[in-house]
mmCIF file of C-alpha atoms in Angstrom:
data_model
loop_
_atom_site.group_PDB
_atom_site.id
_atom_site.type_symbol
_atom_site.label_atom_id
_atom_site.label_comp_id
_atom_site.label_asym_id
_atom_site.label_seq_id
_atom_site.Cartn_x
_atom_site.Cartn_y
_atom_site.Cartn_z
ATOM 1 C CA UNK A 1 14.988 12.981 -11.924
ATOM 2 C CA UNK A 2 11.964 12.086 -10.527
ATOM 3 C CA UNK A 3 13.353 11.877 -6.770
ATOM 4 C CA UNK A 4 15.065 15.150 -7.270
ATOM 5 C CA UNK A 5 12.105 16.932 -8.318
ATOM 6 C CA UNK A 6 10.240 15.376 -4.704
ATOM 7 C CA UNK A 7 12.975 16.655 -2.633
ATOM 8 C CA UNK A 8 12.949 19.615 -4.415
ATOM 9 C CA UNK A 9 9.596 20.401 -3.436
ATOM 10 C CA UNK A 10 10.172 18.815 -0.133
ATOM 11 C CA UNK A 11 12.764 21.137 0.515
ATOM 12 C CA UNK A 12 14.771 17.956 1.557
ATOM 13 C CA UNK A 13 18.518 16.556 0.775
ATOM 14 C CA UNK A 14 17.055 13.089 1.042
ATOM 15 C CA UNK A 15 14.345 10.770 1.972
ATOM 16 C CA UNK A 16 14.217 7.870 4.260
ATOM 17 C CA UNK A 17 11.914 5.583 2.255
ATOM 18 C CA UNK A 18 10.988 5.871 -1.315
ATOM 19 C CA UNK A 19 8.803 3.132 -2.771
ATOM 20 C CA UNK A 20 7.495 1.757 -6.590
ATOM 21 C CA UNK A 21 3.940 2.488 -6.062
ATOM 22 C CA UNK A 22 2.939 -0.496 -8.771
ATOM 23 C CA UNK A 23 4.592 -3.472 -10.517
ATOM 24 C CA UNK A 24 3.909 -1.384 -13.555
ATOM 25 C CA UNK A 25 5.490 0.490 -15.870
ATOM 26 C CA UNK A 26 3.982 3.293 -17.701
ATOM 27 C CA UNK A 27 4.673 5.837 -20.420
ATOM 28 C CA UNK A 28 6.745 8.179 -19.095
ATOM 29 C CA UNK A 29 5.054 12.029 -18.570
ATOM 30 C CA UNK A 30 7.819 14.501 -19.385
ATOM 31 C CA UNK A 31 8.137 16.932 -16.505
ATOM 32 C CA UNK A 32 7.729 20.277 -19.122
ATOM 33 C CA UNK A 33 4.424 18.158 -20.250
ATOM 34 C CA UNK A 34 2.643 17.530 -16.712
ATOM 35 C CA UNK A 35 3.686 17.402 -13.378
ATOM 36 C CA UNK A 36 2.572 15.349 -11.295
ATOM 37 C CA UNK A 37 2.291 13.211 -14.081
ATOM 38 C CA UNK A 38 -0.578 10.704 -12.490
ATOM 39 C CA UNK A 39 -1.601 8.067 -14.579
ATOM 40 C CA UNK A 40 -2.221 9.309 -17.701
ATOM 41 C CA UNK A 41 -0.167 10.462 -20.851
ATOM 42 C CA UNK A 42 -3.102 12.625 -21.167
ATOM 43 C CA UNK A 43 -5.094 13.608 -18.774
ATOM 44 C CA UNK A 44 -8.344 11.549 -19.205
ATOM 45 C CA UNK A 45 -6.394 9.299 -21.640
ATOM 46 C CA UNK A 46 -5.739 5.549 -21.854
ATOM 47 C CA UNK A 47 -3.159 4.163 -18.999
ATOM 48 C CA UNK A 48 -0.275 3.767 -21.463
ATOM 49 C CA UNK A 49 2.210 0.790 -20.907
ATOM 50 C CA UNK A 50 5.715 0.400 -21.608
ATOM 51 C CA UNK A 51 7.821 -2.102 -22.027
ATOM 52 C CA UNK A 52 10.478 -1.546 -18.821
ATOM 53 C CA UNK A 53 11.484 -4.740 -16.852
ATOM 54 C CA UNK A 54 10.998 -4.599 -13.335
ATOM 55 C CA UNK A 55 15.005 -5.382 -12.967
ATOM 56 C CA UNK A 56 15.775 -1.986 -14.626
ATOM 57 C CA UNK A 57 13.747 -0.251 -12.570
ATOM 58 C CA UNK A 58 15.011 -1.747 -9.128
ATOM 59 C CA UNK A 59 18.498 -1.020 -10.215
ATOM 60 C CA UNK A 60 18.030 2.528 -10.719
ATOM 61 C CA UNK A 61 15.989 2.493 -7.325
ATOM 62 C CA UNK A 62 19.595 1.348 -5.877
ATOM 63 C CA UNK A 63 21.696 4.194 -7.594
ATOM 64 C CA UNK A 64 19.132 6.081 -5.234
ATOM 65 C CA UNK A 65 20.961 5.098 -2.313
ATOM 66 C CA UNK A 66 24.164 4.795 -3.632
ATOM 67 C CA UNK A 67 24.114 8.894 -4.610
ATOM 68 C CA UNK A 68 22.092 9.335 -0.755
ATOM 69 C CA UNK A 69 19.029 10.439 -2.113
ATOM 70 C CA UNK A 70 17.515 7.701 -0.282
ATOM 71 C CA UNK A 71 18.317 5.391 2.775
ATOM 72 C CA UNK A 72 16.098 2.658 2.337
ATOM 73 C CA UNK A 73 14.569 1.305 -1.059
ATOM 74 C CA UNK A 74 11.143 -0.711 -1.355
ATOM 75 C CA UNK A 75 8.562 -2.225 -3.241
ATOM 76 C CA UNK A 76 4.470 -2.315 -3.107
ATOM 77 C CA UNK A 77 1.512 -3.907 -4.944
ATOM 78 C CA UNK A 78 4.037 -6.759 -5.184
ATOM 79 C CA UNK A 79 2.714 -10.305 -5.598
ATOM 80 C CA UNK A 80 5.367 -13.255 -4.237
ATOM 81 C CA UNK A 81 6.343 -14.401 -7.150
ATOM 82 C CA UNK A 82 7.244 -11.043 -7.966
ATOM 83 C CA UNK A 83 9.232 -10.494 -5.205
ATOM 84 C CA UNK A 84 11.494 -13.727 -5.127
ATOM 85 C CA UNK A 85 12.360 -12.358 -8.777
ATOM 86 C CA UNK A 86 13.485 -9.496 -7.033
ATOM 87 C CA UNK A 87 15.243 -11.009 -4.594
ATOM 88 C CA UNK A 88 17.507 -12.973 -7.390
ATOM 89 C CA UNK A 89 18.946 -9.649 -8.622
ATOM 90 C CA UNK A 90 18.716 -7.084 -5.834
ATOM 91 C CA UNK A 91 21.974 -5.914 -4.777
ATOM 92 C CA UNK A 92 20.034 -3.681 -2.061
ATOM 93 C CA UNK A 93 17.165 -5.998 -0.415
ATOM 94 C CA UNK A 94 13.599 -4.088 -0.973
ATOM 95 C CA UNK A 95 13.306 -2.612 2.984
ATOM 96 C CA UNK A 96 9.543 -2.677 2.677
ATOM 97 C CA UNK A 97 6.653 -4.024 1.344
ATOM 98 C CA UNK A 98 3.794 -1.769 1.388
ATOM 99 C CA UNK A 99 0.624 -3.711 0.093
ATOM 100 C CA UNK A 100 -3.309 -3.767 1.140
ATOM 101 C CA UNK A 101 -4.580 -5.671 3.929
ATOM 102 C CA UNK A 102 -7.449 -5.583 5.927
ATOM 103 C CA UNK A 103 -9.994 -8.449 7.463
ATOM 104 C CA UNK A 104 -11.198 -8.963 3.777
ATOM 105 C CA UNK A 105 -8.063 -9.197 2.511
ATOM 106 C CA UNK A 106 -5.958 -11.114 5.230
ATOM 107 C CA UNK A 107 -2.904 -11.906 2.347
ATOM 108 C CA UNK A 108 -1.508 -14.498 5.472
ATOM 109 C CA UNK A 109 0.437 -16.158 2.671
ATOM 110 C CA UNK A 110 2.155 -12.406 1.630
ATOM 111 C CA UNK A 111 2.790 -11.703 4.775
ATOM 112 C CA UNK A 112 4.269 -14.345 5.632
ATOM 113 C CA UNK A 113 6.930 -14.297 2.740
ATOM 114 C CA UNK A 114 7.853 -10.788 3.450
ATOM 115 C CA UNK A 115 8.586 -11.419 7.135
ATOM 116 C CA UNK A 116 10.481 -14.175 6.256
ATOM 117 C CA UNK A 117 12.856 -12.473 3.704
ATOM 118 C CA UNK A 118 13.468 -9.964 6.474
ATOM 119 C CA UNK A 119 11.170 -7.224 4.457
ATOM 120 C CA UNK A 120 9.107 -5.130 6.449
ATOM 121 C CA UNK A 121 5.376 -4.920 5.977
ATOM 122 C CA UNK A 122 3.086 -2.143 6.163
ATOM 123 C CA UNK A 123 -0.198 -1.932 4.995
ATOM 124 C CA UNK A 124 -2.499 0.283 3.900
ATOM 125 C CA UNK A 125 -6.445 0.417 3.532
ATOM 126 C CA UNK A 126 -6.946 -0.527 7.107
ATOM 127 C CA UNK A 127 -10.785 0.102 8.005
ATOM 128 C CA UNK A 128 -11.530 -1.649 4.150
ATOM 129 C CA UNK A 129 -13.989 0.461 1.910
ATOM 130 C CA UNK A 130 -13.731 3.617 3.806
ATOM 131 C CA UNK A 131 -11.177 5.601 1.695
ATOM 132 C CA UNK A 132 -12.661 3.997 -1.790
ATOM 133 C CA UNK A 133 -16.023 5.578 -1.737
ATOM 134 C CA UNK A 134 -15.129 8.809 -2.750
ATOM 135 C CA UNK A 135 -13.320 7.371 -5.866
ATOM 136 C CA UNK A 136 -16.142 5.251 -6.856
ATOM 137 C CA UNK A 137 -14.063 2.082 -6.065
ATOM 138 C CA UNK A 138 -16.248 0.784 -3.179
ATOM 139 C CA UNK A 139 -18.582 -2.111 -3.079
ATOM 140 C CA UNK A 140 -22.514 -0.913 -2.785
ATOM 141 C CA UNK A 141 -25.744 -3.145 -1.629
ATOM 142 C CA UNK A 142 -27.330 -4.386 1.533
ATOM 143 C CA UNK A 143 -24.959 -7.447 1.150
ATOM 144 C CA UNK A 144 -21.877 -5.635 1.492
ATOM 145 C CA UNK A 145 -21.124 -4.757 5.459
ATOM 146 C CA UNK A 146 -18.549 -1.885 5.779
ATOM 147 C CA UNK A 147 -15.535 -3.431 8.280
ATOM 148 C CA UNK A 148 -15.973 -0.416 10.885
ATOM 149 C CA UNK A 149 -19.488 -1.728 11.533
ATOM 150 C CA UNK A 150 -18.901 -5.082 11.541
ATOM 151 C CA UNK A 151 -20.485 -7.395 14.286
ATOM 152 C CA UNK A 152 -16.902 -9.320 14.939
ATOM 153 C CA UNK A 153 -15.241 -6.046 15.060
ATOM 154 C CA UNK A 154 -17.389 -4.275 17.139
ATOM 155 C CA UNK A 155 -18.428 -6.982 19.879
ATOM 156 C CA UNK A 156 -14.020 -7.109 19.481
ATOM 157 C CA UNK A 157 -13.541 -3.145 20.165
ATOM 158 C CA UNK A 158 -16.339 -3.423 22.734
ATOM 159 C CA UNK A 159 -14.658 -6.638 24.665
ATOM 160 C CA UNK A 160 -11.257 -3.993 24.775
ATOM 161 C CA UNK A 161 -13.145 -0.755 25.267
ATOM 162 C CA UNK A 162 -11.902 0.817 22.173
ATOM 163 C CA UNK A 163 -13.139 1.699 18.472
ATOM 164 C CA UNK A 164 -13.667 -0.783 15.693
ATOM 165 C CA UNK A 165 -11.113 1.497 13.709
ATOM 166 C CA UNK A 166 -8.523 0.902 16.708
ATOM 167 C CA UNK A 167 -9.356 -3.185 16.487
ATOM 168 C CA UNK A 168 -8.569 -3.030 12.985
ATOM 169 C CA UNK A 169 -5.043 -1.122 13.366
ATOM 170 C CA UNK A 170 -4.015 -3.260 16.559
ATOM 171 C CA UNK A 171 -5.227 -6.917 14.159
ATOM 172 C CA UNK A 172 -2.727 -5.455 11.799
ATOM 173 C CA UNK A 173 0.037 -4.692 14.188
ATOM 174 C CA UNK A 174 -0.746 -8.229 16.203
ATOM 175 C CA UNK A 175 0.200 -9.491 12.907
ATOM 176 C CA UNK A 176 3.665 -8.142 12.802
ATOM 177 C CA UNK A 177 2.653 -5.285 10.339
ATOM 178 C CA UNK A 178 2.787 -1.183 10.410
ATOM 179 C CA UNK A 179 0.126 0.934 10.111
ATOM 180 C CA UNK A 180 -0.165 4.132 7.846
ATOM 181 C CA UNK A 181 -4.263 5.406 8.858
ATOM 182 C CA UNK A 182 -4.619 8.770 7.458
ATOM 183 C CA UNK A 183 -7.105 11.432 8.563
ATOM 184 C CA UNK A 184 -7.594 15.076 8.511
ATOM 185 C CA UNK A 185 -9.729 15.160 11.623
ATOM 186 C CA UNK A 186 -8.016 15.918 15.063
ATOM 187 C CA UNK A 187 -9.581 13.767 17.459
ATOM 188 C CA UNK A 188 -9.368 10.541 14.037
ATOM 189 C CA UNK A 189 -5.668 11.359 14.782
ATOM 190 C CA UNK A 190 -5.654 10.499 17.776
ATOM 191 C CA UNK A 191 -7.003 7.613 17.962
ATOM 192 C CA UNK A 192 -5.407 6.425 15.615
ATOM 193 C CA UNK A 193 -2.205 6.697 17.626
ATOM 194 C CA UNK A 194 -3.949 5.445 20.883
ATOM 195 C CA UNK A 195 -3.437 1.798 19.841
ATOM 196 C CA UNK A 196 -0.355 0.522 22.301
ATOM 197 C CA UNK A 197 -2.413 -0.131 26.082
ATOM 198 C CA UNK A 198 -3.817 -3.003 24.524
ATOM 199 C CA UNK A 199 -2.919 -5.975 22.349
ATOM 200 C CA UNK A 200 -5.938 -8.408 20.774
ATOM 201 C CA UNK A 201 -5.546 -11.717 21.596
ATOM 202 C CA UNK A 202 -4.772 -14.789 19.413
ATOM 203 C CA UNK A 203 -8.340 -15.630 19.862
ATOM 204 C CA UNK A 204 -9.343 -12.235 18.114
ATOM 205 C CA UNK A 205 -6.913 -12.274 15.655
ATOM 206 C CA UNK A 206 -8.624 -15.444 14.601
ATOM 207 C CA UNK A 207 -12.017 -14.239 14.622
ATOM 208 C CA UNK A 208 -10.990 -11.240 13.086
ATOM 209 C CA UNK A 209 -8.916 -13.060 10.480
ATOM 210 C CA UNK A 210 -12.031 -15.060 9.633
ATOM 211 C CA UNK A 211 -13.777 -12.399 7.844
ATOM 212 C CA UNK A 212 -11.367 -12.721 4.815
ATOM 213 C CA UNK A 213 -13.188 -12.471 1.857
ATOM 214 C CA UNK A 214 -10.153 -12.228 -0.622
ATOM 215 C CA UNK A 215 -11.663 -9.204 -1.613
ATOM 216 C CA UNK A 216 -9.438 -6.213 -3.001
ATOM 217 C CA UNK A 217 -10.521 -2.256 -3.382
ATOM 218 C CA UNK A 218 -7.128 -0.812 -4.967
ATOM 219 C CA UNK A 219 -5.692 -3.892 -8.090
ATOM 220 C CA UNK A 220 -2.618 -3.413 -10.655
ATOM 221 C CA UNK A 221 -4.589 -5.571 -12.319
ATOM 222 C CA UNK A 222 -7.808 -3.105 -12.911
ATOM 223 C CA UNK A 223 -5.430 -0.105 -14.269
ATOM 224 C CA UNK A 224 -3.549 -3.232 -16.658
ATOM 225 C CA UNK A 225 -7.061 -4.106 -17.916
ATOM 226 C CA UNK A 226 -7.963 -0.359 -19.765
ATOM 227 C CA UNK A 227 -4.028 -0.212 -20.465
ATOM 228 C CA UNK A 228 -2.787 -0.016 -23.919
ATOM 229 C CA UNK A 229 0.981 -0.425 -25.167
ATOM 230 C CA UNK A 230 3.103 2.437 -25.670
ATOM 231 C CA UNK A 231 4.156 2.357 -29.534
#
């Protein structure tokens, strides 16, 4: 139902890619009660868990293609474990992994594993902290260096004659991974897209890569942590 109602308002017989935002499942918002439903049963309420196994889930993801409502199926927020449990039961493979990455947040590991089971990776939060702000999810202090002005990345984008937020899209694409920026402004746009007349070299993937601070803006596990269970 949920699908439907997207292409509905999409004005579309279908979609190419439709994803499980989070490894989490939630109380589920009647349509006649909110729509979208967000994250709440109420808005400004608790997150409310419920008890749905992951399996149940993908399998109803795969009647999605089976009826064409979809052509490809994936997963995101998806630790390894998580997706080798997958794996064991998918009859349709998970086409992409969509998951955060940046410099402080290399996930080499995750990556990896993805690649390897022939599951695409994109990522999302590219330049770091700079979409987080706004939401209060950003880290504050004169010890905290935003990635776009970064030393690394900027003596990097200087070395190529491009931006620091072009170094940080073509370190993700070096890395085998695609890129989903997102801006409003026209001249963000495109540069965003001006990213193929140059590749970084090993060398600055390496530098680049060194800045990993394990550090993550958008967790499952912070929404989990003010959940309760749906009775």
């Amino acid at each position: 139902p949920a699908l439907r109602r997207t292409l509905k308002d999409l004005g579309l017989d279908y979609v190419d890619l439709y994803l499980v935002h989070f490894p989490i499942a939630l109380k589920y918002v009647p349509f006649e009660h909110r729509y979208p439903p967000e994250w709440s049963f109420e808005v400004g309420g608790p997150v409310i868990h419920d008890g749905v196994p992951y399996q149940e889930t993908w399998q109803a993801m795969e009647e999605l293609c089976n009826k064409g409502l979809a052509k490809s199926i994936g997963i995101s927020n998806m630790p390894g474990a998580l997706i080798y449990d997958v794996l064991s039961y998918a009859r349709i493979k998970p086409a992409v992994l969509q998951i955060e990455v940046h410099p402080y947040l290399v996930r080499e590991q995750l990556v990896s594993l993805a690649q390897a089971e022939g599951i695409a990776v994109t990522v999302y939060s590219s330049f770091g902290d700079t979409s987080y702000h706004e939401i209060n999810m950003a880290p504050k202090g004169p010890e905290f260096t935003p990635l776009l002005t970064h030393q690394i990345v900027a003596s990097v984008a200087a070395r190529h004659g491009k931006s620091p937020a072009q170094v940080l899209l073509r370190w993700a694409i070096d890395r085998g991974c695609a890129v989903i920026p997102k801006s409003s402004n026209p001249a963000r746009l495109r540069e965003n897209l001006d990213l193929f007349d140059f590749e970084l070299s090993p060398d600055d993937v390496k530098l680049i890569s060194g800045l990993d601070r394990n550090m993550r803006f958008n967790d499952p596990a912070n929404y989990a942590n003010r959940a309760i269970w749906a009775s």
